[in-house]
């Protein structure tokens, strides 16, 4: 009888494990385009925008069943590494390298207007983030004369102003910069009152650091080579936790120090820990789906966590650069090389 019960238990746990694995699956919605997508912005469960190299933009208004593909006229050569969409008509795209530009559309991507340009030699924009109300946003760029470039908008990207205070006063170390891997190494969290924000930023390369408002800290993530360091940060303001992923993009199967968990209880009380079981390789993007559930992706696959990032399960060998959850909604989309766009089935 006891043996029988044990067998039953074993069978039921096998079934649970099996359905668990089955439930977290990724379906490919579109692929086979000459663009590498690193920008992804999901407005709600219907409206999805993506941006990539060769001036390419994709937009869906039916939850990803159909994507309209287009190129920004006059900018067909540019690599739009980040996108922020506000609704089905309005979005901003950010191009890497020189000259630094940000374009805005208000007609669903038919026309794009230049809202920011900086022709300074060495300009290289990496990522943008916006507050939930979409009005305030910050764009981060690689350091020039050892100082990171940050510019702020307070009118949904219509106008931008170079920031003169805060993190911009930090002197970056030699070989320290931002990755433009998924548009997620900057994260803004609205303060409880007023129109101000907390700024979270992660750098990588020869040095990988965590910037929280005016504080700079070394990160216990792999670093010391141009290809190594933190690529992505997501913040959960309710638990005051953050998760950072990265690794070495030239050694994408290595799990060595590729993920760091942060607890921030005020700027002077920041603690760092590693997951018990880390993601299965280099990870260019990480997001909270909710307080417990997270997803992370990279060139060698996708992992999920059900316990706030402490343990990761490898669920797919599909390569993706970026993943994003609907800002107002539940769906999670992923995108990567060759115009590949996927959707996660959420029951994990
Ligand atoms: C961009 O377009 C050029 C010319 O059509 C093509 O050769 C190249 O492979 C494309 N690159 C990517 C990654 O989009
Ligand atoms: C790749 O990662 C593995 C495991 O962390 C490490 O042993 C190896 O030295 C790395 N290779 C290179 C070329 O960095």
Coordinates of C-alpha atoms and ligand atoms in Angstrom, one line a residue:
X1 CA 0.0 0.0 0.0
X2 CA 2.8 2.4 0.9
X3 CA 4.7 1.5 -2.2
X4 CA 1.5 2.0 -4.2
X5 CA 1.1 5.5 -2.7
X6 CA 4.7 6.2 -3.5
X7 CA 4.2 5.2 -7.1
X8 CA 1.1 7.3 -7.3
X9 CA 3.0 10.3 -5.9
X10 CA 5.8 9.7 -8.3
X11 CA 3.4 9.5 -11.3
X12 CA 1.6 12.7 -10.2
X13 CA 4.9 14.6 -9.8
X14 CA 6.0 13.5 -13.3
X15 CA 2.7 14.7 -14.7
X16 CA 3.1 18.1 -12.8
X17 CA 6.6 18.5 -14.1
X18 CA 5.6 17.6 -17.6
X19 CA 2.6 20.0 -17.7
X20 CA 4.8 22.7 -16.1
X21 CA 7.2 22.4 -18.9
X22 CA 4.5 22.3 -21.5
X23 CA 2.7 25.3 -20.1
X24 CA 5.6 27.6 -20.6
X25 CA 6.0 27.4 -24.3
X26 CA 6.9 30.0 -27.0
X27 CA 5.1 30.2 -30.4
X28 CA 6.7 32.0 -33.3
X29 CA 4.4 34.6 -34.8
X30 CA 6.6 36.0 -37.6
X31 CA 10.2 35.5 -38.9
X32 CA 12.4 35.5 -42.0
X33 CA 13.0 39.3 -42.4
X34 CA 16.3 41.0 -43.0
X35 CA 16.4 42.7 -39.7
X36 CA 17.8 42.0 -36.2
X37 CA 15.2 43.2 -33.7
X38 CA 16.3 44.6 -30.3
X39 CA 13.5 47.1 -29.7
X40 CA 10.2 45.9 -28.5
X41 CA 7.3 47.7 -26.8
X42 CA 4.0 46.2 -26.0
X43 CA 1.2 48.7 -25.2
X44 CA -1.5 46.2 -24.3
X45 CA -2.6 42.7 -25.3
X46 CA -3.3 43.9 -28.9
X47 CA -0.8 46.6 -29.7
X48 CA 2.8 45.4 -30.2
X49 CA 5.7 47.4 -31.8
X50 CA 9.2 46.2 -32.7
X51 CA 12.2 47.9 -34.2
X52 CA 15.5 46.7 -35.6
X53 CA 18.4 47.1 -38.0
X54 CA 17.9 48.1 -41.7
X55 CA 15.5 50.8 -40.6
X56 CA 12.8 48.3 -39.9
X57 CA 9.7 48.6 -37.8
X58 CA 6.9 46.1 -37.2
X59 CA 3.5 46.8 -35.7
X60 CA 0.6 44.6 -34.8
X61 CA -2.8 45.8 -33.6
X62 CA -4.4 42.3 -33.2
X63 CA -2.2 40.7 -30.5
X64 CA 0.5 39.5 -32.9
X65 CA -1.6 37.6 -35.4
X66 CA -0.6 40.0 -38.1
X67 CA 2.5 42.3 -38.2
X68 CA 2.8 45.2 -40.7
X69 CA 6.4 45.7 -41.6
X70 CA 7.8 49.1 -42.7
X71 CA 11.0 51.1 -42.9
X72 CA 11.5 54.7 -41.7
X73 CA 11.9 56.7 -44.9
X74 CA 15.3 58.2 -45.2
X75 CA 16.6 56.0 -42.3
X76 CA 16.7 52.6 -44.1
X77 CA 20.4 52.1 -43.0
X78 CA 19.9 52.8 -39.3
X79 CA 19.7 50.3 -36.5
X80 CA 16.8 51.1 -34.2
X81 CA 17.9 49.4 -31.0
X82 CA 15.0 50.6 -28.9
X83 CA 11.4 51.6 -29.3
X84 CA 8.8 53.0 -26.9
X85 CA 5.2 52.9 -28.0
X86 CA 2.4 54.8 -26.3
X87 CA -0.5 53.6 -28.4
X88 CA -1.3 52.1 -31.8
X89 CA -0.4 55.4 -33.5
X90 CA 2.4 56.9 -31.4
X91 CA 5.9 55.6 -30.9
X92 CA 9.5 56.7 -30.6
X93 CA 12.5 54.9 -32.1
X94 CA 16.1 55.3 -31.2
X95 CA 19.1 54.7 -33.5
X96 CA 22.5 53.6 -32.3
X97 CA 25.8 55.1 -33.5
X98 CA 26.3 58.5 -35.2
X99 CA 24.5 60.8 -35.6
X100 CA 22.4 60.0 -32.5
X101 CA 18.7 60.3 -33.5
X102 CA 15.3 59.7 -32.1
X103 CA 12.3 59.7 -34.4
X104 CA 8.6 59.9 -33.5
X105 CA 5.5 58.8 -35.3
X106 CA 1.9 59.8 -34.6
X107 CA 0.3 58.0 -37.5
X108 CA 1.1 54.4 -36.8
X109 CA 4.5 54.4 -38.5
X110 CA 3.5 55.9 -41.8
X111 CA 5.7 59.0 -41.2
X112 CA 8.5 59.7 -38.7
X113 CA 9.7 63.1 -37.5
X114 CA 13.2 63.7 -36.0
X115 CA 12.7 64.8 -32.4
X116 CA 16.3 64.5 -31.2
X117 CA 19.7 64.7 -32.9
X118 CA 23.2 65.0 -31.6
X119 CA 26.1 65.0 -34.0
X120 CA 28.8 65.0 -31.4
X121 CA 31.6 62.6 -32.4
X122 CA 31.4 59.3 -30.4
X123 CA 27.6 59.5 -29.7
X124 CA 26.1 56.1 -29.2
X125 CA 22.6 55.8 -27.7
X126 CA 21.8 52.5 -26.0
X127 CA 18.4 52.6 -24.4
X128 CA 15.3 54.6 -23.4
X129 CA 12.8 54.2 -20.6
X130 CA 9.6 56.0 -19.8
X131 CA 7.3 56.4 -16.8
X132 CA 4.0 54.7 -16.9
X133 CA 2.2 57.9 -17.8
X134 CA 4.6 58.1 -20.8
X135 CA 5.3 61.8 -20.4
X136 CA 8.8 61.6 -18.8
X137 CA 11.6 59.5 -20.4
X138 CA 15.3 59.2 -20.3
X139 CA 17.7 58.1 -23.0
X140 CA 21.1 56.7 -22.0
X141 CA 24.2 56.7 -24.2
X142 CA 27.8 55.6 -24.0
X143 CA 30.2 57.9 -22.2
X144 CA 31.9 60.8 -23.9
X145 CA 35.0 62.0 -22.1
X146 CA 34.3 59.4 -19.5
X147 CA 30.8 60.8 -18.6
X148 CA 27.7 58.9 -19.6
X149 CA 25.2 60.7 -21.9
X150 CA 21.7 61.1 -20.5
X151 CA 18.9 63.2 -21.9
X152 CA 15.4 63.7 -20.5
X153 CA 12.0 64.5 -22.1
X154 CA 9.0 65.7 -20.2
X155 CA 6.6 65.9 -23.1
X156 CA 6.5 62.3 -24.4
X157 CA 9.6 62.6 -26.5
X158 CA 8.7 65.9 -28.4
X159 CA 11.7 67.6 -27.0
X160 CA 14.8 66.4 -25.2
X161 CA 17.3 68.1 -22.9
X162 CA 20.8 66.9 -21.9
X163 CA 20.9 66.1 -18.2
X164 CA 23.5 67.9 -16.1
X165 CA 23.1 66.3 -12.7
X166 CA 23.1 62.9 -11.0
X167 CA 24.6 59.8 -12.7
X168 CA 26.0 62.0 -15.5
X169 CA 28.6 63.2 -13.0
X170 CA 29.9 59.7 -12.5
X171 CA 33.2 59.1 -14.1
X172 CA 33.1 55.9 -16.1
X173 CA 36.1 53.7 -16.0
X174 CA 38.1 52.8 -19.1
X175 CA 36.2 50.3 -21.2
X176 CA 33.0 50.7 -19.2
X177 CA 29.9 51.5 -21.3
X178 CA 26.3 50.5 -21.8
X179 CA 25.1 47.6 -24.0
X180 CA 22.5 48.4 -26.7
X181 CA 21.3 44.8 -26.6
X182 CA 17.6 45.1 -25.7
X183 CA 16.8 48.7 -24.6
X184 CA 16.6 47.6 -21.0
X185 CA 19.7 48.7 -19.2
X186 CA 17.9 51.8 -18.0
X187 CA 14.8 51.6 -15.8
X188 CA 12.8 54.5 -14.4
X189 CA 10.5 54.1 -11.3
X190 CA 8.2 57.0 -10.4
X191 CA 8.6 58.3 -7.0
X192 CA 5.6 58.2 -4.7
X193 CA 5.0 61.9 -5.0
X194 CA 5.6 64.5 -7.6
X195 CA 7.0 64.1 -11.1
X196 CA 10.4 62.8 -10.2
X197 CA 11.8 59.4 -10.8
X198 CA 14.4 56.9 -9.5
X199 CA 16.9 56.0 -12.2
X200 CA 18.4 52.5 -12.3
X201 CA 21.2 51.9 -14.8
X202 CA 23.6 49.1 -15.4
X203 CA 26.9 49.3 -17.4
X204 CA 29.2 46.6 -18.7
X205 CA 32.4 45.9 -20.5
X206 CA 35.7 46.1 -18.7
X207 CA 33.7 47.2 -15.7
X208 CA 30.1 46.5 -14.9
X209 CA 28.3 48.7 -12.4
X210 CA 24.9 49.4 -10.9
X211 CA 23.8 53.1 -10.8
X212 CA 20.8 53.9 -8.5
X213 CA 20.1 57.6 -8.5
X214 CA 23.4 59.1 -7.3
X215 CA 25.0 55.9 -6.2
X216 CA 27.4 53.8 -8.1
X217 CA 28.3 50.2 -7.1
X218 CA 30.4 47.4 -8.5
X219 CA 28.2 44.6 -9.7
X220 CA 29.2 41.0 -8.9
X221 CA 28.5 40.0 -12.6
X222 CA 31.1 38.7 -15.1
X223 CA 33.1 41.6 -16.5
X224 CA 36.6 42.5 -17.7
X225 CA 36.1 42.0 -21.5
X226 CA 34.3 44.2 -23.9
X227 CA 31.7 41.4 -24.5
X228 CA 31.0 40.9 -20.8
X229 CA 28.8 42.5 -18.1
X230 CA 25.2 43.6 -17.4
X231 CA 22.8 43.9 -20.3
X232 CA 19.5 44.4 -18.7
X233 CA 17.7 45.4 -15.4
X234 CA 14.1 45.2 -14.3
X235 CA 12.9 46.6 -11.0
X236 CA 10.0 45.7 -8.8
X237 CA 9.2 48.8 -6.7
X238 CA 6.7 46.9 -4.5
X239 CA 9.3 44.5 -3.1
X240 CA 12.2 46.8 -3.7
X241 CA 13.9 44.1 -5.7
X242 CA 15.7 44.2 -9.0
X243 CA 17.1 41.6 -11.3
X244 CA 20.0 42.0 -13.6
X245 CA 21.1 39.7 -16.4
X246 CA 24.1 39.7 -18.8
X247 CA 27.1 37.4 -19.3
X248 CA 29.4 37.2 -22.2
X249 CA 27.8 37.4 -25.6
X250 CA 30.8 35.8 -27.3
X251 CA 30.4 32.8 -24.9
X252 CA 26.7 32.5 -24.8
X253 CA 26.4 29.1 -23.2
X254 CA 28.4 30.2 -20.1
X255 CA 26.3 30.5 -16.9
X256 CA 29.1 32.0 -14.9
X257 CA 27.9 35.1 -12.9
X258 CA 25.3 35.9 -15.6
X259 CA 22.5 37.1 -13.2
X260 CA 22.4 39.2 -10.0
X261 CA 19.5 39.8 -7.7
X262 CA 19.3 43.1 -5.8
X263 CA 17.5 44.2 -2.8
X264 CA 17.5 48.0 -2.4
X265 CA 16.3 49.4 0.9
X266 CA 17.3 52.9 0.4
X267 CA 20.4 54.1 -1.4
X268 CA 22.9 53.1 1.3
X269 CA 21.4 49.7 1.8
X270 CA 21.8 47.7 -1.3
X271 CA 22.5 43.9 -1.2
X272 CA 23.4 41.6 -4.0
X273 CA 22.9 37.8 -4.4
X274 CA 23.1 35.2 -7.0
X275 CA 20.3 32.8 -8.1
X276 CA 20.5 29.2 -6.8
X277 CA 20.2 28.0 -10.4
X278 CA 21.1 30.7 -12.9
X279 CA 19.7 31.2 -16.5
X280 CA 21.2 28.8 -19.0
X281 CA 23.6 31.3 -20.7
X282 CA 24.2 34.9 -21.7
X283 CA 20.9 36.8 -21.3
X284 CA 20.4 40.2 -23.0
X285 CA 17.0 40.9 -21.5
X286 CA 15.1 40.2 -18.3
X287 CA 11.6 41.2 -17.2
X288 CA 9.2 40.7 -14.3
X289 CA 5.9 39.2 -15.5
X290 CA 4.6 39.7 -12.0
X291 CA 6.3 39.7 -8.5
X292 CA 7.2 36.0 -8.7
X293 CA 7.4 35.2 -12.4
X294 CA 10.2 36.4 -14.6
X295 CA 11.4 35.7 -18.1
X296 CA 14.9 36.2 -19.5
X297 CA 16.2 35.6 -23.1
X298 CA 19.4 35.5 -25.0
X299 CA 21.0 34.1 -28.1
X300 CA 21.0 30.5 -26.8
X301 CA 17.5 30.4 -25.4
X302 CA 14.9 31.4 -22.9
X303 CA 14.4 30.8 -19.1
X304 CA 11.6 31.4 -16.7
X305 CA 11.5 31.8 -12.9
X306 CA 8.6 31.3 -10.6
X307 CA 10.3 32.4 -7.4
X308 CA 11.4 36.0 -8.0
X309 CA 14.6 35.0 -10.0
X310 CA 16.1 32.6 -7.5
X311 CA 15.7 29.6 -9.7
X312 CA 15.5 29.5 -13.5
X313 CA 14.2 26.9 -15.8
X314 CA 15.4 26.6 -19.4
X315 CA 12.2 26.4 -21.5
X316 CA 13.4 27.1 -25.1
X317 CA 16.5 26.9 -27.3
X318 CA 14.9 29.6 -29.5
X319 CA 17.2 32.6 -29.8
X320 CA 15.9 36.1 -28.8
X321 CA 17.4 39.5 -28.0
X322 CA 14.5 41.1 -26.2
X323 CA 11.3 40.2 -24.3
X324 CA 8.5 42.6 -23.1
X325 CA 5.2 42.3 -21.3
X326 CA 2.2 44.3 -22.2
X327 CA 2.3 47.6 -20.2
X328 CA -1.5 47.3 -19.7
X329 CA -2.2 43.6 -20.2
X330 CA -0.7 40.2 -19.7
X331 CA 0.8 39.0 -22.9
X332 CA 4.6 38.5 -23.2
X333 CA 6.3 38.9 -26.6
X334 CA 9.9 38.1 -27.6
X335 CA 12.0 39.3 -30.6
X336 CA 15.4 38.6 -32.2
X337 CA 17.5 38.1 -35.3
X338 CA 15.9 37.5 -38.7
X339 CA 12.8 39.5 -37.7
X340 CA 11.7 36.7 -35.4
X341 CA 8.8 37.6 -33.1
X342 CA 7.4 35.1 -30.6
X343 CA 4.8 35.0 -27.8
X344 CA 5.0 33.2 -24.5
X345 CA 2.0 31.2 -23.3
X346 CA 1.6 32.5 -19.9
X347 CA 0.4 29.7 -17.7
X348 CA 3.7 29.1 -15.9
Ligands
LIG1 C1 20.6 44.9 -44.0 O1 20.4 45.1 -45.4 C2 21.5 44.7 -46.2 C3 21.2 45.1 -47.6 O2 19.9 44.8 -48.0 C4 21.8 43.3 -46.0 O3 22.9 42.9 -46.7 C5 22.0 43.0 -44.5 O4 22.2 41.6 -44.3 C6 20.9 43.5 -43.6 N1 21.4 43.3 -42.2 C7 20.6 43.1 -41.2 C8 21.1 42.3 -40.1 O5 19.5 43.5 -41.1
LIG2 C1 33.3 30.3 -21.6 O1 32.7 30.0 -20.4 C2 33.2 28.8 -19.8 C3 32.3 28.5 -18.6 O2 32.1 29.7 -17.8 C4 34.6 29.1 -19.4 O3 35.2 27.9 -18.8 C5 35.4 29.4 -20.7 O4 36.7 29.7 -20.3 C6 34.8 30.5 -21.4 N1 35.4 30.7 -22.7 C7 35.9 31.9 -23.1 C8 36.5 31.9 -24.5 O5 35.8 32.9 -22.5

